[in-house]
PDB file of C-alpha atoms in Angstrom:
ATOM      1  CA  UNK H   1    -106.099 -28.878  17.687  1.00 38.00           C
ATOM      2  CA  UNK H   2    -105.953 -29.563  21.535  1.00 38.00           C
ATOM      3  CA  UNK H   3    -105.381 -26.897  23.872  1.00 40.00           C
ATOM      4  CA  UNK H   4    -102.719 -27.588  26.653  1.00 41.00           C
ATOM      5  CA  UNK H   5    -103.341 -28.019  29.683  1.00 43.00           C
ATOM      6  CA  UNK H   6    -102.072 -25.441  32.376  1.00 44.00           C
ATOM      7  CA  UNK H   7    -100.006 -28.715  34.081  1.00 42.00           C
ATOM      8  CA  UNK H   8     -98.149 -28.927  30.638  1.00 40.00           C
ATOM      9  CA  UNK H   9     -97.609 -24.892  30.076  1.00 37.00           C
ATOM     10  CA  UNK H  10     -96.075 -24.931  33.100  1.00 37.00           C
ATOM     11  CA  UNK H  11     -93.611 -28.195  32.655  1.00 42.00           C
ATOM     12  CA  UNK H  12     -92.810 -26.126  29.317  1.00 36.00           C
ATOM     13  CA  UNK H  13     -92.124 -23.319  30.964  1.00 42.00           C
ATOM     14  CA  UNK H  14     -89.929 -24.958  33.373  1.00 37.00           C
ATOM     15  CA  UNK H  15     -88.440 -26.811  30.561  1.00 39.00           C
ATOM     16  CA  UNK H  16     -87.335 -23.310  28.888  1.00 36.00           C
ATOM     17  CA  UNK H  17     -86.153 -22.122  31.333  1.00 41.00           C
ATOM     18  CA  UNK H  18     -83.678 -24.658  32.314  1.00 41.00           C
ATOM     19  CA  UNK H  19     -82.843 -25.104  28.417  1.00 35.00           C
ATOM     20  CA  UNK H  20     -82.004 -20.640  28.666  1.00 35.00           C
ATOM     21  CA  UNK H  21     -79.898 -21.156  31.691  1.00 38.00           C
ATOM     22  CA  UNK H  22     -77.703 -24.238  30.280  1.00 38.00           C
ATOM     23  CA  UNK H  23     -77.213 -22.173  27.609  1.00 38.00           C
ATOM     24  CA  UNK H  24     -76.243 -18.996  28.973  1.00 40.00           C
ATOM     25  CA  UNK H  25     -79.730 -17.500  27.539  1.00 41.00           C
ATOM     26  CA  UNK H  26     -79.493 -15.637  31.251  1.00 38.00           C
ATOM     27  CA  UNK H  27     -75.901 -14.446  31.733  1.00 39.00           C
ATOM     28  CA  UNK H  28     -74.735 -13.339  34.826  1.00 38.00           C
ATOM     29  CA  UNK H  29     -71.874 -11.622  36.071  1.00 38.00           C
ATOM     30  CA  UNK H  30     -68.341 -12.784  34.201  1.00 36.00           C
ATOM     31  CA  UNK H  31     -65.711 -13.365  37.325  1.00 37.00           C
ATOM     32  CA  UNK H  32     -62.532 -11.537  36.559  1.00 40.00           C
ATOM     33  CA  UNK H  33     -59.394 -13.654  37.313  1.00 35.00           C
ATOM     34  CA  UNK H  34     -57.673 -10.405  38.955  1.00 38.00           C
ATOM     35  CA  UNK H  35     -60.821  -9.913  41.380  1.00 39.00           C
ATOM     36  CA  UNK H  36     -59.193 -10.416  44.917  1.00 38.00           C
ATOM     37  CA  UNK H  37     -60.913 -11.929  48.038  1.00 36.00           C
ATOM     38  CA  UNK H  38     -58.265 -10.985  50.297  1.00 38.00           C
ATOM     39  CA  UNK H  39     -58.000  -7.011  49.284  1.00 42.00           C
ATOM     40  CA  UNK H  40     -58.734  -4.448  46.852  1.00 39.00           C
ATOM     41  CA  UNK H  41     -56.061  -4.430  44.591  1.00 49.00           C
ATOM     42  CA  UNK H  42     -57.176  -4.706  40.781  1.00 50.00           C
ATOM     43  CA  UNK H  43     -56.060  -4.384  37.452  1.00 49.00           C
ATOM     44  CA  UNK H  44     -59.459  -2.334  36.542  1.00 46.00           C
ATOM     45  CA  UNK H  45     -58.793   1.185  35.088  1.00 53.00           C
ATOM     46  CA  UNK H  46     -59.702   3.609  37.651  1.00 56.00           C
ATOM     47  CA  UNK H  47     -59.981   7.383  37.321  1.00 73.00           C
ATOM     48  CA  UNK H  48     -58.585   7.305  41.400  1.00 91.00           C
ATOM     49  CA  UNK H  49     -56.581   5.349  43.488  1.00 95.00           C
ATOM     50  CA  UNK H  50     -55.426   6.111  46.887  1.00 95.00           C
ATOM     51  CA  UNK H  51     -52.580   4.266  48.791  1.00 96.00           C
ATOM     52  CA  UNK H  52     -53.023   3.860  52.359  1.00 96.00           C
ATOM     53  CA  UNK H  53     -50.077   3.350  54.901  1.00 96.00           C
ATOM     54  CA  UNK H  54     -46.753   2.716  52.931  1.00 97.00           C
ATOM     55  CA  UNK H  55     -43.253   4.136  53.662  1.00 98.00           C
ATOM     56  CA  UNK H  56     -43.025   6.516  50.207  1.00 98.00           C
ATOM     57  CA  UNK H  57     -39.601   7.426  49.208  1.00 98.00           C
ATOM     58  CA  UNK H  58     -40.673  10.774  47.618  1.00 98.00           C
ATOM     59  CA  UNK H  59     -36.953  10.799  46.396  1.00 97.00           C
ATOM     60  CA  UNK H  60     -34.820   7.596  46.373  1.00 97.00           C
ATOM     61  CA  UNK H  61     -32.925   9.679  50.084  1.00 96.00           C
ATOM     62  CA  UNK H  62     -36.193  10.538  51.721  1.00 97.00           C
ATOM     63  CA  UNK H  63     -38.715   8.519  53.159  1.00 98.00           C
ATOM     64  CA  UNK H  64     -41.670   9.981  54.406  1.00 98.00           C
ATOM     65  CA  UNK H  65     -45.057   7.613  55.915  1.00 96.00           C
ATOM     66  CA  UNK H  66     -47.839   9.479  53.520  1.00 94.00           C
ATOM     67  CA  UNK H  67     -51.104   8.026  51.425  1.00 95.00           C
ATOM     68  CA  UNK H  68     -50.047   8.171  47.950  1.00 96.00           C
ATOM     69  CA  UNK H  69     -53.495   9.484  45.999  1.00 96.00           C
ATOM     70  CA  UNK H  70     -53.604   9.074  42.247  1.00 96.00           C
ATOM     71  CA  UNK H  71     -56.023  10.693  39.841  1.00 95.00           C
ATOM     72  CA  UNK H  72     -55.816  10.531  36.205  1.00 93.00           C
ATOM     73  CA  UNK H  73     -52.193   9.236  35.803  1.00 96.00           C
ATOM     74  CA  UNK H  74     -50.865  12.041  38.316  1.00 96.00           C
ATOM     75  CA  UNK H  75     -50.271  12.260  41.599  1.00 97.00           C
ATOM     76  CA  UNK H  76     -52.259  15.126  43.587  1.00 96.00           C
ATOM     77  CA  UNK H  77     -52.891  16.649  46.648  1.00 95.00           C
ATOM     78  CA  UNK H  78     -55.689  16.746  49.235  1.00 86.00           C
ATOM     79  CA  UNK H  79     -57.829  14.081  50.183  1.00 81.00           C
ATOM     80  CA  UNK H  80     -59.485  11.307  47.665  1.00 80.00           C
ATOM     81  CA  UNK H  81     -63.345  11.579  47.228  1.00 81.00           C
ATOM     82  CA  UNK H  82     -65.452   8.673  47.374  1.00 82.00           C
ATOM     83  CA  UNK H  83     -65.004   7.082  44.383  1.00 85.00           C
ATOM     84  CA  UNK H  84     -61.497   6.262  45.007  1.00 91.00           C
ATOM     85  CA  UNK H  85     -60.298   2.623  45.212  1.00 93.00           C
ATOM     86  CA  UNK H  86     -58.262   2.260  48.235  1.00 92.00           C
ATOM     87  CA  UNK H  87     -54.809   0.115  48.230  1.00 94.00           C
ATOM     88  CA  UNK H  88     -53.953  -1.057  51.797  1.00 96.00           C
ATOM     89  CA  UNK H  89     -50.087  -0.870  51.994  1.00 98.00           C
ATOM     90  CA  UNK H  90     -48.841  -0.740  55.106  1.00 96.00           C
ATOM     91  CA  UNK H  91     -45.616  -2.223  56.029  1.00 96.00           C
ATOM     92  CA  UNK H  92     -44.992  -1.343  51.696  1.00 98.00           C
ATOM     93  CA  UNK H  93     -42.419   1.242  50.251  1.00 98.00           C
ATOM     94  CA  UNK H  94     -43.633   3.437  47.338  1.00 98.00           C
ATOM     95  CA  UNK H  95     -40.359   3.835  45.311  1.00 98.00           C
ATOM     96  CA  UNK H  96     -39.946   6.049  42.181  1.00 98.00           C
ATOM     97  CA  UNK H  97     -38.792   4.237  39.122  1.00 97.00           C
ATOM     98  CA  UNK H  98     -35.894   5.919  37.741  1.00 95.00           C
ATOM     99  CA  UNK H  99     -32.325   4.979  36.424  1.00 91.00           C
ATOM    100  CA  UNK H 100     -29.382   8.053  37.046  1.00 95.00           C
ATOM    101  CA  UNK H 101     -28.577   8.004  33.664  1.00 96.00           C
ATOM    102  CA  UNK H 102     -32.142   8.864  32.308  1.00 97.00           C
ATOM    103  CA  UNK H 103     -31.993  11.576  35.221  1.00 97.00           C
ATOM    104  CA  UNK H 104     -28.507  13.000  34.102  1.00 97.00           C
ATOM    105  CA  UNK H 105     -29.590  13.188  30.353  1.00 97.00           C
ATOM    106  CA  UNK H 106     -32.931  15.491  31.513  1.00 97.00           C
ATOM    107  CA  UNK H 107     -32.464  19.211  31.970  1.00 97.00           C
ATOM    108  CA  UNK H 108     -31.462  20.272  35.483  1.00 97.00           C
ATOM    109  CA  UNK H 109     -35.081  21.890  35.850  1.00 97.00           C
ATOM    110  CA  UNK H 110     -36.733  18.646  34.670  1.00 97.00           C
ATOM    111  CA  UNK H 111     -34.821  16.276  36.910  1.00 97.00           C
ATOM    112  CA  UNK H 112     -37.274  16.334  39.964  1.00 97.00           C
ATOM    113  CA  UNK H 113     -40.138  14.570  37.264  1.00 97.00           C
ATOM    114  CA  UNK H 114     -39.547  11.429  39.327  1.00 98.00           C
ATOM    115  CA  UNK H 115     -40.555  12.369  42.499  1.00 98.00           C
ATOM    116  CA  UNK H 116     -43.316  10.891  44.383  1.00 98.00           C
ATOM    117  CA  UNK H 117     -45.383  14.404  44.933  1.00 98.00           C
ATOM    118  CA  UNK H 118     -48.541  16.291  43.768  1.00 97.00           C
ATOM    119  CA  UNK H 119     -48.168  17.155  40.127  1.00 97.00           C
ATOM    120  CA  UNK H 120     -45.761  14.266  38.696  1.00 98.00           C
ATOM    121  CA  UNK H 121     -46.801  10.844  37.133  1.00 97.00           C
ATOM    122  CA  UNK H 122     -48.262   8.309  39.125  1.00 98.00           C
ATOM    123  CA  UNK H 123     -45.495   6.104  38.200  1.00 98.00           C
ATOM    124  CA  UNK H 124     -43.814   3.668  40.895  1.00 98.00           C
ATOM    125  CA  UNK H 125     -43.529   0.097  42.311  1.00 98.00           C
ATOM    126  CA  UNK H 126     -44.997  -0.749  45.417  1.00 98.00           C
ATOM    127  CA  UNK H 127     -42.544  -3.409  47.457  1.00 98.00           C
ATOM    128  CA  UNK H 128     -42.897  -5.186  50.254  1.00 98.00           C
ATOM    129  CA  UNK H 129     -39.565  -4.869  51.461  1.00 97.00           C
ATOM    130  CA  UNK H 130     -37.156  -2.029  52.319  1.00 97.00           C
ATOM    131  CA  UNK H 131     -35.696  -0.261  49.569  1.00 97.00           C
ATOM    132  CA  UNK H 132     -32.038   1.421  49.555  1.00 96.00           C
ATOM    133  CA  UNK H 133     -31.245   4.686  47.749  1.00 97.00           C
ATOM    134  CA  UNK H 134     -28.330   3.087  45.422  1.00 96.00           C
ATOM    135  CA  UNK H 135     -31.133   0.197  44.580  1.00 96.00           C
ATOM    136  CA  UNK H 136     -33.359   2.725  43.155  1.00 96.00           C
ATOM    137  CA  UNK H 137     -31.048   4.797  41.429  1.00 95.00           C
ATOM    138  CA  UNK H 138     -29.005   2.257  40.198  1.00 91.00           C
ATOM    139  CA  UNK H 139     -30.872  -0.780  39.782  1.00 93.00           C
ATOM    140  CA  UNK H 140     -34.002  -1.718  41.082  1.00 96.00           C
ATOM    141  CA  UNK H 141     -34.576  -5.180  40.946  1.00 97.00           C
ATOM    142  CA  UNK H 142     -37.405  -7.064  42.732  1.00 98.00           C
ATOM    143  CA  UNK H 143     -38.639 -10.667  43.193  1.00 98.00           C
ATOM    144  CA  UNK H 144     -42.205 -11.395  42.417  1.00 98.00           C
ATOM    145  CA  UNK H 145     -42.635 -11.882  46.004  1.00 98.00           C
ATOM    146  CA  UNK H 146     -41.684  -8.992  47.024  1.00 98.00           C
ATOM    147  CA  UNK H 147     -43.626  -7.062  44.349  1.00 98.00           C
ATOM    148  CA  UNK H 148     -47.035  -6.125  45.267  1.00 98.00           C
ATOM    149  CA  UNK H 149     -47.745  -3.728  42.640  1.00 98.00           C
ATOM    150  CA  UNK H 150     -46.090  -1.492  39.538  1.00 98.00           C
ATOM    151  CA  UNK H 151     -48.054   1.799  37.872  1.00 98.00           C
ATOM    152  CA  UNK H 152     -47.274   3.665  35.128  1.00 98.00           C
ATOM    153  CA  UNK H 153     -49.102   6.866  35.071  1.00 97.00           C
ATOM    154  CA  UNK H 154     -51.464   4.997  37.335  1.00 96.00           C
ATOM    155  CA  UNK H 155     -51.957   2.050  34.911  1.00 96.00           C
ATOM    156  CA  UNK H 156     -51.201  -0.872  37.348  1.00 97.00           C
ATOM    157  CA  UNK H 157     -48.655  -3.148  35.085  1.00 98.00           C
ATOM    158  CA  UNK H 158     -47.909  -5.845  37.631  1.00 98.00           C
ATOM    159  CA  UNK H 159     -50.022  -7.230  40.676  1.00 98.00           C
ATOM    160  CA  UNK H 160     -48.795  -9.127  43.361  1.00 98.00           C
ATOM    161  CA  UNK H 161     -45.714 -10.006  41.372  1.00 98.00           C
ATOM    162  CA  UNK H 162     -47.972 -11.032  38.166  1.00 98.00           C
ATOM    163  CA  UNK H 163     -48.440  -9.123  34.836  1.00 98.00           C
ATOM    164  CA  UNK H 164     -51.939  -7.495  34.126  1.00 98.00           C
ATOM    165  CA  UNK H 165     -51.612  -8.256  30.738  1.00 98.00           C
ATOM    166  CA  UNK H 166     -50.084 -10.772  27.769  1.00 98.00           C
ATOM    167  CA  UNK H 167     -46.709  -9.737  26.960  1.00 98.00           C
ATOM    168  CA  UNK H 168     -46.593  -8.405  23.417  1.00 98.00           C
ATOM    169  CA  UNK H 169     -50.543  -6.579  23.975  1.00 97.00           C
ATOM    170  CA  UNK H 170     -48.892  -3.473  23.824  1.00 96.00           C
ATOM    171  CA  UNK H 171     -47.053  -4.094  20.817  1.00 98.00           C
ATOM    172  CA  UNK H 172     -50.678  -4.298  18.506  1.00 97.00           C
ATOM    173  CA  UNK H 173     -49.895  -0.783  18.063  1.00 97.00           C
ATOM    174  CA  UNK H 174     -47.728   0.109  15.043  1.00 98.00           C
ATOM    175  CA  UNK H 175     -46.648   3.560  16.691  1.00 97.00           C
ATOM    176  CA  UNK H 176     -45.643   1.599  19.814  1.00 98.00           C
ATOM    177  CA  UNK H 177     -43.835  -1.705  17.776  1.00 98.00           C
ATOM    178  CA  UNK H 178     -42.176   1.403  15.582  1.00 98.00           C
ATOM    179  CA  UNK H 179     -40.723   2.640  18.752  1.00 98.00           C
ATOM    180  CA  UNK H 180     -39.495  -0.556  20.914  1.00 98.00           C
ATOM    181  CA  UNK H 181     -39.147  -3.198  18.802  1.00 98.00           C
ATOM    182  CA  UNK H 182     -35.680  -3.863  17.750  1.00 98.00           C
ATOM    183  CA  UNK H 183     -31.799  -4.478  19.255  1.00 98.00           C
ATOM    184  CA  UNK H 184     -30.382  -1.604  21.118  1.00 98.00           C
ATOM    185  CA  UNK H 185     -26.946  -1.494  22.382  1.00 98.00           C
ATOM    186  CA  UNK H 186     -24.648  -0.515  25.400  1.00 98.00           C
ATOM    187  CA  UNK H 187     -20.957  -1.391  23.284  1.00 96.00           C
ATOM    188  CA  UNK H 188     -19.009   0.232  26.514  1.00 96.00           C
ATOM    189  CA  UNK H 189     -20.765  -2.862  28.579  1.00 96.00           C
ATOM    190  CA  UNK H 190     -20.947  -5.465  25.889  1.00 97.00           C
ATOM    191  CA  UNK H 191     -24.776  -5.812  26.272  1.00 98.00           C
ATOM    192  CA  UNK H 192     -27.398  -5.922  23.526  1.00 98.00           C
ATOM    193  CA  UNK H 193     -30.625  -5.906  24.169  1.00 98.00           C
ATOM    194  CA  UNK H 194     -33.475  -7.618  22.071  1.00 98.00           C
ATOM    195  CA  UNK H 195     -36.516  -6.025  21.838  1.00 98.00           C
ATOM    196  CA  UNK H 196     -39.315  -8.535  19.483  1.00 98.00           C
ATOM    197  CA  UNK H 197     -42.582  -7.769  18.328  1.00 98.00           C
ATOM    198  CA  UNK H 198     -44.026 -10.674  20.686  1.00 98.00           C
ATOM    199  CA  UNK H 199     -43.003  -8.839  23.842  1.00 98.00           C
ATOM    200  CA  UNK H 200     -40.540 -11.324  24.280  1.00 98.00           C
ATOM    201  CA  UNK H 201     -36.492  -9.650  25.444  1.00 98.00           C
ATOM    202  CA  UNK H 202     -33.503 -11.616  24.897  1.00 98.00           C
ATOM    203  CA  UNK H 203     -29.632 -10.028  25.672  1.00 98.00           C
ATOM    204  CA  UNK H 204     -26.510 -11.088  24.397  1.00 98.00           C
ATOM    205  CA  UNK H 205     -23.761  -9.973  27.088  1.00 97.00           C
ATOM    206  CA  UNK H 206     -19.947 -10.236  26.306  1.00 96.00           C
ATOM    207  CA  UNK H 207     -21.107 -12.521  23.147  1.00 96.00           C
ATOM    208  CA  UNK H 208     -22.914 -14.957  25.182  1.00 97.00           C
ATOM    209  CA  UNK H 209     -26.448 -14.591  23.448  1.00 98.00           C
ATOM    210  CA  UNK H 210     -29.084 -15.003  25.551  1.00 98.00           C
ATOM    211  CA  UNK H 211     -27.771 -14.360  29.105  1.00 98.00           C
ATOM    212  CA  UNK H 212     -31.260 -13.082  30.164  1.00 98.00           C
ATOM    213  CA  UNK H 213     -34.781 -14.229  28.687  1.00 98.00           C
ATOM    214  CA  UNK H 214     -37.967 -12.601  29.405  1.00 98.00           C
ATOM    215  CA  UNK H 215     -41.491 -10.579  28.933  1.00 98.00           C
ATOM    216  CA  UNK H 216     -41.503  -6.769  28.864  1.00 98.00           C
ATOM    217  CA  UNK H 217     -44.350  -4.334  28.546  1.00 98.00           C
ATOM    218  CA  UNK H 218     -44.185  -0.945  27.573  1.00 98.00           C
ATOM    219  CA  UNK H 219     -46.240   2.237  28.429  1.00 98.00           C
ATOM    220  CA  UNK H 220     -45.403   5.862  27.964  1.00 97.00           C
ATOM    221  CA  UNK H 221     -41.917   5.854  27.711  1.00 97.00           C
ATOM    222  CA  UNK H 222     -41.295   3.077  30.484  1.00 98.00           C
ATOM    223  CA  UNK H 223     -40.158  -0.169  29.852  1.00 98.00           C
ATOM    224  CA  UNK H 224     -41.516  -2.882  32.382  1.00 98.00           C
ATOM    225  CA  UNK H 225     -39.420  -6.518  32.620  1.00 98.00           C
ATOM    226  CA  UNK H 226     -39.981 -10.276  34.142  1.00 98.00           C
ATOM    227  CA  UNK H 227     -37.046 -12.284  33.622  1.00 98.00           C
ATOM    228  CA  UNK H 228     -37.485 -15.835  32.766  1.00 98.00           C
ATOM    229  CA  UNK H 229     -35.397 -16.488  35.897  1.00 98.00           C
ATOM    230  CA  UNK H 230     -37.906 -14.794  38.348  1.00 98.00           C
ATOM    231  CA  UNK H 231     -37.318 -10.699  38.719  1.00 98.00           C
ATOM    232  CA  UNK H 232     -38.662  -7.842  37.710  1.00 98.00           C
ATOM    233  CA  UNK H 233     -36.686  -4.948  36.924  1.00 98.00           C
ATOM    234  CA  UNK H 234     -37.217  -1.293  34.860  1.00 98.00           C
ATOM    235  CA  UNK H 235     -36.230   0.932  32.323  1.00 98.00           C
ATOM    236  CA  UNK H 236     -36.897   4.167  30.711  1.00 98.00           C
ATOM    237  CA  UNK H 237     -36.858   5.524  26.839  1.00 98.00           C
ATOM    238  CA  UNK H 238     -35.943   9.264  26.779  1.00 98.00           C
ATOM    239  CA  UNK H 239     -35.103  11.059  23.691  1.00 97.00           C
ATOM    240  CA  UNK H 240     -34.208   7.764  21.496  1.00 97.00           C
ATOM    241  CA  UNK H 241     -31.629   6.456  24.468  1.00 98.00           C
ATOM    242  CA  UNK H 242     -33.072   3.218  26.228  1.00 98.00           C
ATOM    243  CA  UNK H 243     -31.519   3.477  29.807  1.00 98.00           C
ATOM    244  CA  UNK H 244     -31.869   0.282  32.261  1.00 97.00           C
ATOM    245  CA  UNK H 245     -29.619  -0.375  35.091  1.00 93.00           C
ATOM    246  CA  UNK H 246     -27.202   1.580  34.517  1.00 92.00           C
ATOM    247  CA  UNK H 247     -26.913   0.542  30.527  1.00 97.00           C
ATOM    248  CA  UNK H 248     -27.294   3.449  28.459  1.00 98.00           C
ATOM    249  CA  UNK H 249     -28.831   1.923  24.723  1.00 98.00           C
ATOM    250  CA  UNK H 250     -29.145   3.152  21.316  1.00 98.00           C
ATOM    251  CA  UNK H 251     -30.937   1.534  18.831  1.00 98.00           C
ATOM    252  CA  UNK H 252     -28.910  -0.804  16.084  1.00 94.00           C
TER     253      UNK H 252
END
């Protein structure tokens, strides 16, 4: 047998190496598509957030210029540490998503859950436009444009007018499909609205099926929707009533 010469170990070695890295024997960091150049906002779970400069409506009336800081789903007090991801917002509005209805049908005591403050869910839409009081109790709707970000207990659901997720993810879950999917129905308005198990929505309004298309996503008794015709709009589930600008829905 013939030992090799050091030339040819090396070439080998070379050889190997080249043959690793074409074939992803070496793997480096995987580039996530929601990774921004141009800012910090991400669809990463992160234990705190803290948004910097927006106009916060901590009720749909009162507007107040306050860093919104988010830990664990919940809004809280005091100042983030250093682990927070910061969320440039200036020139933004923080605005609570709510519906009257779903407010009416909660207990008097209960009916301040939607405020932006310490202590309740991190759950609101970040828009890069003014926001009026009857919008936001009535019915918020928002162009993707216009839409820079929507949380749900702090889970971002939307960024910069995009979903963070397929439509119909959340509906893997059997609790989850159990609870959403299905047709629910306002008969005083004429609307039904389809709910399907592949996170696709579909209403029939008047008896004209089909009026709105869409996506939705679901997460803790919030309903998120993108409309086939380019908005986004919101809803919430309380008690077995589906309530969504200004339809109140039971379940077929």
């Amino acid at each position: 047998m013939t030992t090799p010469s050091g030339a040819a170990l090396i070439a080998v070695g070379v050889a190997l190496a080249a043959l690793l890295a074409a074939c992803g024997g070496t793997p480096g960091p995987t580039p996530d598509p929601t990774d921004r150049e141009d800012g910090p906002m991400t669809a990463h779970p992160t234990e705190q957030l803290v948004i910097t400069g927006a106009t916060v409506l901590e009720t749909p009336g009162t507007p107040v210029r306050r860093d919104l800081h988010v830990a664990d789903g919940v809004l809280v007090a005091g100042s983030p540490d250093d682990e927070a991801t910061a969320v440039p917002a200036h020139g933004m509005y923080a605005v609570p998503l709510l519906v009257d209805s779903a407010v009416a049908q909660r207990p008097a005591s209960e009916r301040d859950t939607y405020d932006l403050v310490p202590g309740n869910a991190a759950t609101f839409a970040l828009v890069r436009r003014p926001v009026s009081e009857s919008q936001v109790r009535g019915m918020l709707v928002v162009d993707p444009a216009d839409l820079a970000a929507v949380y749900v207990s702090g889970h971002a659901e939307a960024l910069d007018g995009e979903p963070t997720r397929p439509a119909g993810a959340d509906l893997a879950d059997a609790a989850a499909r159990e609870t959403w999917v299905g047709t629910w129905e306002d008969p005083s308005r004429g609307l039904e609205q389809h709910l399907g198990a592949d996170g696709r929505y579909a209403e029939t309004r008047n008896g004209r099926a089909n009026a709105y298309t869409g996506r939705f996503w679901v997460r803790d008794g919030r309903i998120t929707y993108l409309d086939d015709s380019g908005f986004w709009a919101f809803g919430e589930l309380l008690d077995g009533t589906l309530h969504h600008a200004g339809f109140v829905m039971q379940r077929q």
